[in-house]
Coordinates of C-alpha atoms in Angstrom, one line a residue:
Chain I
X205 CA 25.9 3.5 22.2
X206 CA 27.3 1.6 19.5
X207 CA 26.7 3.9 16.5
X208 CA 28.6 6.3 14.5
X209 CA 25.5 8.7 14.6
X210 CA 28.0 11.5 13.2
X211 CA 28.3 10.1 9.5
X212 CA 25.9 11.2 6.9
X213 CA 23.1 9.3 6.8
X214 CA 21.7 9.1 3.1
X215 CA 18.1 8.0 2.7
X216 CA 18.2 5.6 -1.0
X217 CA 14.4 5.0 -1.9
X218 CA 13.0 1.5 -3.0
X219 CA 11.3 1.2 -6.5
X220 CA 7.7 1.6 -5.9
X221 CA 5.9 -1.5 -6.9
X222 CA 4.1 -0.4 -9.8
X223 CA 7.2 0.4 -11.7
X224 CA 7.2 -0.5 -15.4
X225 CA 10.9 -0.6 -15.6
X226 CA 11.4 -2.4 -12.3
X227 CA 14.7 -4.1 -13.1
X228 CA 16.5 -0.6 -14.3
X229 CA 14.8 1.1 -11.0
X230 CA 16.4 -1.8 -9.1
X231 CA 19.7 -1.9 -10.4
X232 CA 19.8 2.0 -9.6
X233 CA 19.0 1.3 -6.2
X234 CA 21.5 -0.9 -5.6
X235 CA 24.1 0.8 -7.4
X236 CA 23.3 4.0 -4.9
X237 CA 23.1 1.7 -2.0
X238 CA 26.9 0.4 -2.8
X239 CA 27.6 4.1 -3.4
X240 CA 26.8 5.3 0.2
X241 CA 28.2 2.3 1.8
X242 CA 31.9 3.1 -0.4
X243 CA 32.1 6.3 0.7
X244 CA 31.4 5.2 4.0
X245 CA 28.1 6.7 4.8
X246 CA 25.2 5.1 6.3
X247 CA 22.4 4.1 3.5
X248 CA 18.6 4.8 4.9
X249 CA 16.0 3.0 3.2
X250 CA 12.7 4.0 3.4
X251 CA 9.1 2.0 4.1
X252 CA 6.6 2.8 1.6
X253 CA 7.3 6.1 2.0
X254 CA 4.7 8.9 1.7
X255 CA 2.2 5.8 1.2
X256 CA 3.6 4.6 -1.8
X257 CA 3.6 0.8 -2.2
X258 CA 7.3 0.0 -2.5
X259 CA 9.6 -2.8 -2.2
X260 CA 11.1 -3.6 1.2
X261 CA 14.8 -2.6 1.5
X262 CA 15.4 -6.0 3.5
X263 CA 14.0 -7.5 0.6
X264 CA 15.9 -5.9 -2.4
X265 CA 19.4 -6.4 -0.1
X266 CA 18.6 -10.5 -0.2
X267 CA 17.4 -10.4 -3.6
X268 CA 20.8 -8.8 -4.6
X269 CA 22.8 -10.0 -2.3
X270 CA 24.0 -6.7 -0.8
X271 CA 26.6 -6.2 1.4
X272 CA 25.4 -4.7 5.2
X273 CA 28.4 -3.5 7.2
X274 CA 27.9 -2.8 11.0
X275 CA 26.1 0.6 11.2
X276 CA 26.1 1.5 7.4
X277 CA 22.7 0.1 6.9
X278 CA 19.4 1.5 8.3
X279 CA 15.6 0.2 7.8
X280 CA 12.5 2.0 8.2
X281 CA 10.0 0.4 9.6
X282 CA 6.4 1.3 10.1
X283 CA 2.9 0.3 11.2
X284 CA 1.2 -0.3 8.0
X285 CA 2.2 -4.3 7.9
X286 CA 0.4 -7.5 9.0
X287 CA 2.0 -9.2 11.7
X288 CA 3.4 -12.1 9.5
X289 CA 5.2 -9.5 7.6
X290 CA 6.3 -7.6 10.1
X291 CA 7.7 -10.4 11.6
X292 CA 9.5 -11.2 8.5
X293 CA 10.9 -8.3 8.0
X294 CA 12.6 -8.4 11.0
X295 CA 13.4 -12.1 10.9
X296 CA 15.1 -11.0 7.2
X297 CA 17.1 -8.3 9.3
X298 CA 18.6 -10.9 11.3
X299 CA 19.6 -12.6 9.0
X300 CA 21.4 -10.0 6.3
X301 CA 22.9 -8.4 9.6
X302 CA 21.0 -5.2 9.6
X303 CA 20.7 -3.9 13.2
X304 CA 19.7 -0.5 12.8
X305 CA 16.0 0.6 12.7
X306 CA 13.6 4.0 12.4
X307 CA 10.8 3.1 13.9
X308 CA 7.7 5.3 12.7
X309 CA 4.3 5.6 12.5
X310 CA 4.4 5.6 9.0
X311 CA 1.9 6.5 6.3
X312 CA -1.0 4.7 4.9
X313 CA -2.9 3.4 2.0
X314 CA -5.8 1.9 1.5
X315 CA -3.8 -1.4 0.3
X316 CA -2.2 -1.4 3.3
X317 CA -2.4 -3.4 6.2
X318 CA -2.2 -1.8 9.6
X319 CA -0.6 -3.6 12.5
X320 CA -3.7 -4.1 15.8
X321 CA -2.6 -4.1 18.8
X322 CA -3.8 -7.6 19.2
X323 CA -1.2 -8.6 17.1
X324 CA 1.1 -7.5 19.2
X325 CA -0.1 -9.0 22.5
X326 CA -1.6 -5.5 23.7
X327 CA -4.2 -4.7 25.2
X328 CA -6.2 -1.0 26.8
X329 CA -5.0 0.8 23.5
X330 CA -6.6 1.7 20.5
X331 CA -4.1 1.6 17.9
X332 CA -0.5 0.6 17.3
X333 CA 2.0 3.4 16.6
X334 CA 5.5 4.1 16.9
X335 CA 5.6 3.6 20.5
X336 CA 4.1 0.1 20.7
X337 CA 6.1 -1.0 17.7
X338 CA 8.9 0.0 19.5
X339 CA 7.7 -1.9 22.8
X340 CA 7.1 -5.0 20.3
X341 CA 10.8 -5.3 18.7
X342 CA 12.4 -4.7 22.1
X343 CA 10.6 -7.6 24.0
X344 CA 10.3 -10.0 21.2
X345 CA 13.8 -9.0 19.6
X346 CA 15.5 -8.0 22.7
X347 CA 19.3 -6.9 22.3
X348 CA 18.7 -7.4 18.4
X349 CA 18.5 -3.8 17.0
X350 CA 19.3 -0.6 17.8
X351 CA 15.8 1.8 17.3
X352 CA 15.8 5.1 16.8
X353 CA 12.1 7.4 16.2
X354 CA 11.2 10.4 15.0
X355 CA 10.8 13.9 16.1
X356 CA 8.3 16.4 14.4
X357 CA 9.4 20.0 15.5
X358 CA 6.1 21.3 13.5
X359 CA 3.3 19.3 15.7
X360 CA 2.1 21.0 18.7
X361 CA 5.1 21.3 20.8
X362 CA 3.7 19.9 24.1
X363 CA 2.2 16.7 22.2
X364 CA 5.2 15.9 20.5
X365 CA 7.5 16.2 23.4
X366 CA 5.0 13.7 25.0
X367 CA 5.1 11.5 22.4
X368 CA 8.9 11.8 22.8
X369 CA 9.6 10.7 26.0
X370 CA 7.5 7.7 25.6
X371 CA 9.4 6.7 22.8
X372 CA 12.4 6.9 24.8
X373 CA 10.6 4.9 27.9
X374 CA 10.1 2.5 24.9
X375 CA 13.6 1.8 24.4
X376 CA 14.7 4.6 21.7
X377 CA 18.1 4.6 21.0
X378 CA 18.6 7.7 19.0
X379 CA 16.0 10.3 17.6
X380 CA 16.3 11.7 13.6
X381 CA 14.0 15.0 13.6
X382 CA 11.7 16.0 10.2
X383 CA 13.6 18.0 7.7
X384 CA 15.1 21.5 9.1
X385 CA 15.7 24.8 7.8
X386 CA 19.5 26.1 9.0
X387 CA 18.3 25.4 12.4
X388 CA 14.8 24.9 14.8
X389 CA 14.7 26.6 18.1
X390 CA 12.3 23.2 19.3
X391 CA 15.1 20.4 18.3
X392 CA 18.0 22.5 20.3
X393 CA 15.4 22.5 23.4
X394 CA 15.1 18.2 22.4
X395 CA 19.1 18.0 22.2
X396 CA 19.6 19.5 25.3
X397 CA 16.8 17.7 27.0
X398 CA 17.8 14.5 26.5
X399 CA 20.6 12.2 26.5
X400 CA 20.6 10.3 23.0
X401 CA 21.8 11.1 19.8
X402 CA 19.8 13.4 17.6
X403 CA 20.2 13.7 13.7
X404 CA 18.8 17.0 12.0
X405 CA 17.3 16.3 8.7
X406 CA 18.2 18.1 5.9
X407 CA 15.9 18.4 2.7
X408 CA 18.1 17.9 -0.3
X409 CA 15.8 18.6 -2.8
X410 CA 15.7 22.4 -4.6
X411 CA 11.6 22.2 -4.4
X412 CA 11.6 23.4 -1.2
X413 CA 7.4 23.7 -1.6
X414 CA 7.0 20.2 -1.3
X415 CA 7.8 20.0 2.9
X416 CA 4.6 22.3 3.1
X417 CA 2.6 19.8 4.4
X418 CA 5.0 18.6 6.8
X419 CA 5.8 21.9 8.0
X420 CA 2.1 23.1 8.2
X421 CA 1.8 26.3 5.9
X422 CA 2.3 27.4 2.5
X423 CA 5.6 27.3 1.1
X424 CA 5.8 29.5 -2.2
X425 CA 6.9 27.2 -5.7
X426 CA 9.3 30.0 -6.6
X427 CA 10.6 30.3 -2.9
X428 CA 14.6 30.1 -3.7
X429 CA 16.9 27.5 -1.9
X430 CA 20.5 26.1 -1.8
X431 CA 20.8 22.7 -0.3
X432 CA 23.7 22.2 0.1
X433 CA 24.1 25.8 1.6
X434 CA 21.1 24.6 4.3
X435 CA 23.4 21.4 4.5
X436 CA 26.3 23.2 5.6
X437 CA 24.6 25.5 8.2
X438 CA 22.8 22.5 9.7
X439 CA 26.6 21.2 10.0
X440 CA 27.8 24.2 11.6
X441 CA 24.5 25.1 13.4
X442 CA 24.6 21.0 15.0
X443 CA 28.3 20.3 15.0
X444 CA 28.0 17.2 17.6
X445 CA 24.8 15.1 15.8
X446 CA 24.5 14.0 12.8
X447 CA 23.2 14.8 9.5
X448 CA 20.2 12.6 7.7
X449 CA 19.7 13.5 4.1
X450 CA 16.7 13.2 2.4
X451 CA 15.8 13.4 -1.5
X452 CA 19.5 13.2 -2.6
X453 CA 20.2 13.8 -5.9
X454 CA 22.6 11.6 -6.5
X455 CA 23.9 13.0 -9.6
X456 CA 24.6 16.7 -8.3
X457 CA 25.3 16.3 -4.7
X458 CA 26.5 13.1 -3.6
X459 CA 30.0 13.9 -4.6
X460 CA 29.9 17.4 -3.2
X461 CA 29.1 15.1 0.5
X462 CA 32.9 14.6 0.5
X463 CA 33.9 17.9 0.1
X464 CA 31.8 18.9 2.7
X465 CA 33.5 16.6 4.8
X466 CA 31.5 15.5 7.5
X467 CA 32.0 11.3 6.8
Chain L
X21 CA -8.7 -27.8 -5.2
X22 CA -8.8 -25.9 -8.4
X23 CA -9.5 -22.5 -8.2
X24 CA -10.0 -19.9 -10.1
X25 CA -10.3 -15.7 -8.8
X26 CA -11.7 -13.1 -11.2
X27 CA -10.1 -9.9 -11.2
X28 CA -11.0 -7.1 -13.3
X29 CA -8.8 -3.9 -14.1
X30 CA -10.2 -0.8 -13.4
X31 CA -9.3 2.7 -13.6
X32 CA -8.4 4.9 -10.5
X33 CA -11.2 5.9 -8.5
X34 CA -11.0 8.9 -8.6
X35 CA -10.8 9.0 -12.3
X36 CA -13.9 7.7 -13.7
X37 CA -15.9 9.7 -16.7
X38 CA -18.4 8.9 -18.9
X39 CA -18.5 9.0 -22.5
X40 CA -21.5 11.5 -23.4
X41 CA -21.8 10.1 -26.8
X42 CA -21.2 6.0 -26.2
X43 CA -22.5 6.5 -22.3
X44 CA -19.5 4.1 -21.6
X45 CA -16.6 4.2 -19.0
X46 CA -13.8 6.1 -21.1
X47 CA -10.9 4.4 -19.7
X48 CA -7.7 5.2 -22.3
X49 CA -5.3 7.5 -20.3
X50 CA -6.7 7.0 -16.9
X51 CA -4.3 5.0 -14.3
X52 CA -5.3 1.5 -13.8
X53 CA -5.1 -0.9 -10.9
X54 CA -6.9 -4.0 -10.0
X55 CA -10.5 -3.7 -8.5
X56 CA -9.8 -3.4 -4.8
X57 CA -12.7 -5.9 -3.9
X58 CA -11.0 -8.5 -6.1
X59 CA -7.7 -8.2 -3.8
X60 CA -9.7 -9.7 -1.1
X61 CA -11.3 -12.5 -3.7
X62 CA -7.3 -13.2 -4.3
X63 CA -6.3 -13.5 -1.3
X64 CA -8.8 -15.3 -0.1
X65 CA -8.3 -18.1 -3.3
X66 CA -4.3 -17.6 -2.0
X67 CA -5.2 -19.0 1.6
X68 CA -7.7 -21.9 0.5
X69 CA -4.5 -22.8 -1.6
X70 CA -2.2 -22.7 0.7
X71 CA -4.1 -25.0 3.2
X72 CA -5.6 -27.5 0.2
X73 CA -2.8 -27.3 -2.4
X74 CA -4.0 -27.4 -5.8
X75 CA -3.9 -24.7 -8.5
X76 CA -5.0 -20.9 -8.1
X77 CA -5.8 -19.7 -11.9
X78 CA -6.3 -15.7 -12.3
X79 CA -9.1 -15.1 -14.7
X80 CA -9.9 -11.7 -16.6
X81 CA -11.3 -10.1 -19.2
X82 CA -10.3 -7.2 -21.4
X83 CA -7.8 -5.5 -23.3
X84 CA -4.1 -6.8 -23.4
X85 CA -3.1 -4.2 -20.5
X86 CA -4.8 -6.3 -18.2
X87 CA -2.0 -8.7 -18.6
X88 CA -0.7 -6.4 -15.7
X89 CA -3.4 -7.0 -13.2
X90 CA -2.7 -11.1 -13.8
X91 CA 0.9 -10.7 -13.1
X92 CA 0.2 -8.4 -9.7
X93 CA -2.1 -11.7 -9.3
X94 CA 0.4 -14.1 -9.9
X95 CA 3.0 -12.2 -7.9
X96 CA 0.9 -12.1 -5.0
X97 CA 0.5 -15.7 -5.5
X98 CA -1.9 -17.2 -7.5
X99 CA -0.1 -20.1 -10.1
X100 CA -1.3 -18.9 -13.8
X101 CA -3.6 -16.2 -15.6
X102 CA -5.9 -16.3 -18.4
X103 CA -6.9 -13.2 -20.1
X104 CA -10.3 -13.7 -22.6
X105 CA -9.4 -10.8 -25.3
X106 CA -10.5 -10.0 -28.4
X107 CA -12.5 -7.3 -30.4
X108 CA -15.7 -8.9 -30.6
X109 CA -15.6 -9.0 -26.8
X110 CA -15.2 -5.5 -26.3
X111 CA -18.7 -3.6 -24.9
X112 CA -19.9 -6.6 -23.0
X113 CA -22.0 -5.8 -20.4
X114 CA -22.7 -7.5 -17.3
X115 CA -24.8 -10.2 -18.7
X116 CA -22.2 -11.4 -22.0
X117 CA -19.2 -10.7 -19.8
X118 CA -20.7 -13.4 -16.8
X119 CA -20.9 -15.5 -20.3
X120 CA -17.8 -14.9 -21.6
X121 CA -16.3 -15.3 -17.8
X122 CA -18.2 -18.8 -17.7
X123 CA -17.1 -20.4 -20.6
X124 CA -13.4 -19.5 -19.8
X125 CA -13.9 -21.1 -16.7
X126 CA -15.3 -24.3 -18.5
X127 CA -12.6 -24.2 -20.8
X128 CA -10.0 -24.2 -17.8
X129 CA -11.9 -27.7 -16.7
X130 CA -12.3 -29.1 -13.2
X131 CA -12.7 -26.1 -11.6
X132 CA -13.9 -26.8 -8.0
X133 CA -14.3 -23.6 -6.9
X134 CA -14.6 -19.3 -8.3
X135 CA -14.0 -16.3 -6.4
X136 CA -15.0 -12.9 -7.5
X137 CA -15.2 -9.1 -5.5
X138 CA -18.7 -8.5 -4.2
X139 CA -18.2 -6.1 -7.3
X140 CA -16.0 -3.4 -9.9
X141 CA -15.7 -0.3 -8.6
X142 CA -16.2 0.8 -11.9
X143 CA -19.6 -0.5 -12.9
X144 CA -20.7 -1.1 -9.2
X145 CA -23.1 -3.5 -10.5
X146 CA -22.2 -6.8 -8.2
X147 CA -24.0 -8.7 -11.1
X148 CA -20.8 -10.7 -13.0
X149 CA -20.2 -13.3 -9.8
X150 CA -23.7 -14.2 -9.7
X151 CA -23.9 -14.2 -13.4
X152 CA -21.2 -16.8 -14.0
X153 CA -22.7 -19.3 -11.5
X154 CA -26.0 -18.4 -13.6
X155 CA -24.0 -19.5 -16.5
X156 CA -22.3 -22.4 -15.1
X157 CA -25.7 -23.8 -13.4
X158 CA -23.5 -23.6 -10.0
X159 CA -24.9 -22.8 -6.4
X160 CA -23.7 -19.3 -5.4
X161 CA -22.9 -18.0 -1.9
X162 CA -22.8 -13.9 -2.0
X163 CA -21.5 -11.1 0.2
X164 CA -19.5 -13.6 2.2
X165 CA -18.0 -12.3 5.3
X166 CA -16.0 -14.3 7.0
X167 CA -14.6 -18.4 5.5
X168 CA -15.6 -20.5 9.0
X169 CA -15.2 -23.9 7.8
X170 CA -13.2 -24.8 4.4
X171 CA -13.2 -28.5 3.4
X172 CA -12.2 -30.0 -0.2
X173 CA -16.3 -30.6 -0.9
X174 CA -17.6 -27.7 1.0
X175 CA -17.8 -24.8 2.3
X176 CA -19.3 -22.9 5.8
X177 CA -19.7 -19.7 5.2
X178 CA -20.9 -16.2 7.1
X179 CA -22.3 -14.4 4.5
X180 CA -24.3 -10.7 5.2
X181 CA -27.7 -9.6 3.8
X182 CA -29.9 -6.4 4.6
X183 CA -30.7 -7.4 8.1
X184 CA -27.9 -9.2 9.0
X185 CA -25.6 -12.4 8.5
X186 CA -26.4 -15.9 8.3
X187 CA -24.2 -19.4 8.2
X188 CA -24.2 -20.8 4.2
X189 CA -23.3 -24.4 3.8
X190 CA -22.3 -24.6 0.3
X191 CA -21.2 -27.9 -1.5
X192 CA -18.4 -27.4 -4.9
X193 CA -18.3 -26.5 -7.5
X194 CA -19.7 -22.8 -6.1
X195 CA -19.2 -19.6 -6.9
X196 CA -18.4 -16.9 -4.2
X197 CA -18.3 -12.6 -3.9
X198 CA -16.7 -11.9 -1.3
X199 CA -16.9 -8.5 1.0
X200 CA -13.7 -6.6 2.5
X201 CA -14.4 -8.1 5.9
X202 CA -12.8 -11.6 4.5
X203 CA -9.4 -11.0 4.7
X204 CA -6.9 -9.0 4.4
X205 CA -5.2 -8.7 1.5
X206 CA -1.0 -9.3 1.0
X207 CA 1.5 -7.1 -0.8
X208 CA 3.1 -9.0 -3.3
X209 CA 6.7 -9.6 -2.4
X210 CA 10.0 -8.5 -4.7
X211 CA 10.4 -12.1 -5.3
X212 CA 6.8 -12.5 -6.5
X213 CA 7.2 -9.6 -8.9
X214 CA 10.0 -10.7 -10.2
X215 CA 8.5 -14.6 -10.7
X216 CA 5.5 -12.4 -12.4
X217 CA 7.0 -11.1 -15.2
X218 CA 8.3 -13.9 -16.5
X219 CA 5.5 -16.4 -16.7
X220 CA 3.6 -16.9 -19.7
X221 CA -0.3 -15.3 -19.6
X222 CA -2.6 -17.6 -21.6
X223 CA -4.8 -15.4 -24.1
X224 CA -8.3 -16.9 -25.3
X225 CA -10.3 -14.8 -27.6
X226 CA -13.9 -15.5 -28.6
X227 CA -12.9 -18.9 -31.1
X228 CA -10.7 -20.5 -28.4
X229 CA -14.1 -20.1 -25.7
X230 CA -16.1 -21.2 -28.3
X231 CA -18.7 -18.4 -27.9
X232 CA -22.1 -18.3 -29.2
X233 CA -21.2 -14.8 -31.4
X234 CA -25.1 -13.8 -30.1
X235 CA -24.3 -13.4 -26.6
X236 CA -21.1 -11.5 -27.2
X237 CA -19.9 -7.8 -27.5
X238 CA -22.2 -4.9 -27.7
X239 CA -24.8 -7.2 -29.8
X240 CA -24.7 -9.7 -27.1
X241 CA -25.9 -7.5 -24.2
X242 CA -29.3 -6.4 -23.2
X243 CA -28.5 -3.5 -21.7
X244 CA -29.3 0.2 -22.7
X245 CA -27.8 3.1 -21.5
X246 CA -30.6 5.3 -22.5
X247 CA -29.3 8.4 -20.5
X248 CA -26.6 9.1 -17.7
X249 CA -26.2 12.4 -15.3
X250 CA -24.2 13.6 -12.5
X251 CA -26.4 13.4 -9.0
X252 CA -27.8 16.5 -8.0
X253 CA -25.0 17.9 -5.9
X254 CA -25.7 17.1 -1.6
X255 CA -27.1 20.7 -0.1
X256 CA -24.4 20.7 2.9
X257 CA -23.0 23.4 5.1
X258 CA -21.2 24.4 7.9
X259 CA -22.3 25.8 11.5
X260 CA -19.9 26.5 13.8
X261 CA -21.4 26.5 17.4
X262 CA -19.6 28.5 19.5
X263 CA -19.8 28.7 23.7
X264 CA -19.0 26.2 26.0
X265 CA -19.2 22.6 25.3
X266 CA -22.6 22.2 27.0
X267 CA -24.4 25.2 25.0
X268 CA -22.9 24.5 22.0
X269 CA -24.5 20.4 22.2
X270 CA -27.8 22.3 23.5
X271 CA -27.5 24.1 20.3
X272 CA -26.6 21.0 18.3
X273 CA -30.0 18.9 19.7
X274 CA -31.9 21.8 19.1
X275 CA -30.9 21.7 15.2
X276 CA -31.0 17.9 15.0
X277 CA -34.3 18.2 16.3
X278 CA -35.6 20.7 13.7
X279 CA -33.9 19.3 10.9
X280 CA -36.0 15.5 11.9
X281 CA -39.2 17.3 12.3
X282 CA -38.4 18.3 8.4

């Protein structure tokens, strides 16, 4: 394993492609991209996340020329593409010296494309996820990338240890789990089951309501919450993984990371 | 080949409410995007392009905002837009807008070839691609399904009907709706959206088309509204069978059953 898996791993979100002010939206973006790789952090950049239409973070790093060093760089990449795209995407990887992926399932839209298994070469399956994905990069971009997936600790625990291990079969290289709360009884059982590098996910924003649907149940507006207190049990609570942040704010917390001190 | 894709902005689907007084669309402070069925009629005038060469024009009508759905057009692809605008051709209906859409198209010259959605999600009439080649005095293939043979001078086309499909042979200049099944459609790239927003849309209004000011605007439309309503609402409900998987299908037939003898 190549990887420093123990820095902080900060998500930076691509403009969506309806924004008005596009050019402001991308010059933030690329100003909080440089700002995670100077403080020597990984920067995470997300594929159309939560189905909204967004600019590739392959794309925006050619377009402004951003530097990629080693491991500091990470694309998500997800099912909703064609093939062609997919395929350059991947090819635009290569070439900008990005190596390290999430590969996901991803969500949808109806403006977006989903991979078929045809595309891929597959056959006997019904639908491309993570897993075949995952198949696909490693045989056609073999030795290329380093892949990590995701791990769900609120879906049906037998299913999604399943799902795990043939993600892992499929050549997963390290596993970053859905946001956690101070700690989950289900990702200590998946760290100590297996034998890869596991970064908890901690949610970064105050509205701590919004990871009800991802958690399953109701999650009061008014329900109180310190981040950055959550961020520093998840330190304490998973001192040998690492830490993947998502919904930053960049204003109030980034500097607060190196105080923290985990980089 | 010169081509030329109509694309209409609509508002969001799930946003659409009807004037009481006017009976029209009221579509200030709604979201807008482009009619989904004309992102397969773009993509589809992007691929011709791309194997011909040639020129793919973007074509709408209506207020200045659609400006935006030509440059999602252009980055996507397609070379130039024209947006027909103008106050006297506001409340067009199907019939003037087809006009209108027509004689931008003559005005755009050598055209060998226009693509439109099967329809707007909007109106949901499907009449404005048939209306043009009306217009124009053009053979029209609609519905298409599926491009099986594209040459400079024609076209071999699957297009679907109530029973079925059928092959189309269709010589250019034509006019085409096509159906989702065409294609499917491509995200415009950064580089695309950048491109976009600097080229120049070309604005017509009603002098530049040279319109005949009685087949324009509200005046210009046969169409009445006389009256609109809300459907009467679906009488559904739940069951939930419970048992075993066999009883519960037993119970299942035995309530299809009833319900067909109904």
């Amino acid at each position: 394993m190549s990887g420093n898996y123990n820095m902080f791993h900060v998500e930076v979100l691509p403009p969506k492609q309806d924004a008005e002010d596009l050019e402001v939206r991308l010059d933030r973006f690329a100003a909080r991209y440089k700002r995670v790789l100077d403080a020597g952090y990984c920067a995470c950049i997300t594929d159309n996340a939560m189905g909204n239409m967004s600019f590739q973070g392959s794309e925006i790093i050619e377009e402004y020329d951003l530097p990629v060093d080693g491991d500091n760089v990470m694309i998500h990449l997800n099912t909703f593409h064609s093939k062609k795209v997919l395929d350059d995407i991947l090819k635009s990887c290569i070439d900008r010296g990005i190596e390290y992926l999430l590969v996901i399932s991803g969500d949808g839209n109806v403006r977006f494309p989903k991979l078929k298994p045809s595309d891929l070469g597959l056959q006997g399956v019904s639908s491309v996820t993570a897993v075949e994905l995952l198949q696909y990069i490693n045989r056609e971009y073999s030795g290329v990338f380093h892949n990590g997936v995701a791990f769900n600790p609120y879906e049906p625990e037998e299913e999604e240890h399943e799902k795990m291990m043939k993600k892992i079969d499929a050549g997963a290289e390290f596993v970053i789990t859905q946001p956690i709360i101070d700690e989950n009884t289900i990702v200590d059982k998946l760290i100590a089951e297996i034998d890869l590098p596991v970064m908890v996910e901690a949610w970064m924003s105050k509205k701590l309501h919004l990871l009800s649907d991802c958690v399953g149940y109701d999650i009061p507006e008014d329900t109180e919450y310190d981040p950055i207190e959550s961020l520093k049990k998840l330190q304490s609570n998973y001192p040998s993984g690492g830490v993947y942040l998502a919904m930053m704010n960049y204003k109030r917390q980034f500097n607060l990371l190196s105080e923290i001190g985990r980089a | 080949m010169k081509i030329v894709v109509c694309v209409k902005q609509v508002p969001g689907t799930t946003e659409v409410s009807i004037d009481p007084e006017t009976k029209r669309l009221i579509r200030e402070g709604v979201s807008i995007e482009m009619n989904p069925f004309d992102t397969y009629a773009l993509e589809q005038g992007i691929l011709l392009k791309e194997k011909h060469g040639g020129e793919l024009i973007v074509l709408s009508m209506g207020p200045k905002r659609a400006e935006l759905t030509l440059r999602e057009s252009i980055a996507c692809g397609a070379d130039r837009g024209v947006l027909l605008n103008g106050r006297p051709l506001g409340g067009s209906d199907t019939y003037a807008t087809s006009y209108i859409l027509s004689q931008g198209i003559k005005k755009i010259k050598d055209v060998d070839l226009v693509i439109c959605g099967k329809q707007a999600v909007d109106g949901d009439t499907a009449q404005v691609g048939p209306g043009i080649a009306a217009h124009l005095g053009w053979p029209q293939v609609t519905y298409v399904s599926k491009f099986v043979e594209s040459g400079e001078t024609e076209l071999k086309l699957e297009r679907m009907h109530e029973s079925g499909s059928d092959l189309s042979v269709v010589k250019l200049p034509a006019v085409l709706t096509v159906l989702k099944d065409v294609n499917i459609p491509r995200i415009p790239t950064l580089k695309g959206r950048l491109h976009s927003r600097k080229v120049d849309i070309t604005i017509w209004d009603e002098k530049d088309l040279e319109t005949d000011p009685e087949k324009i605007g509200l005046g210009g439309s046969p169409t009445r509204v006389v009256s609109t309503r809300k459907p009467d609402a679906r009488d559904k409900h739940t069951i939930v069978l419970k048992g075993s998987a066999s009883d519960s299908a037993r119970e299942l037939m035995k309530i299809l059953k009833s319900r067909l003898e109904l």
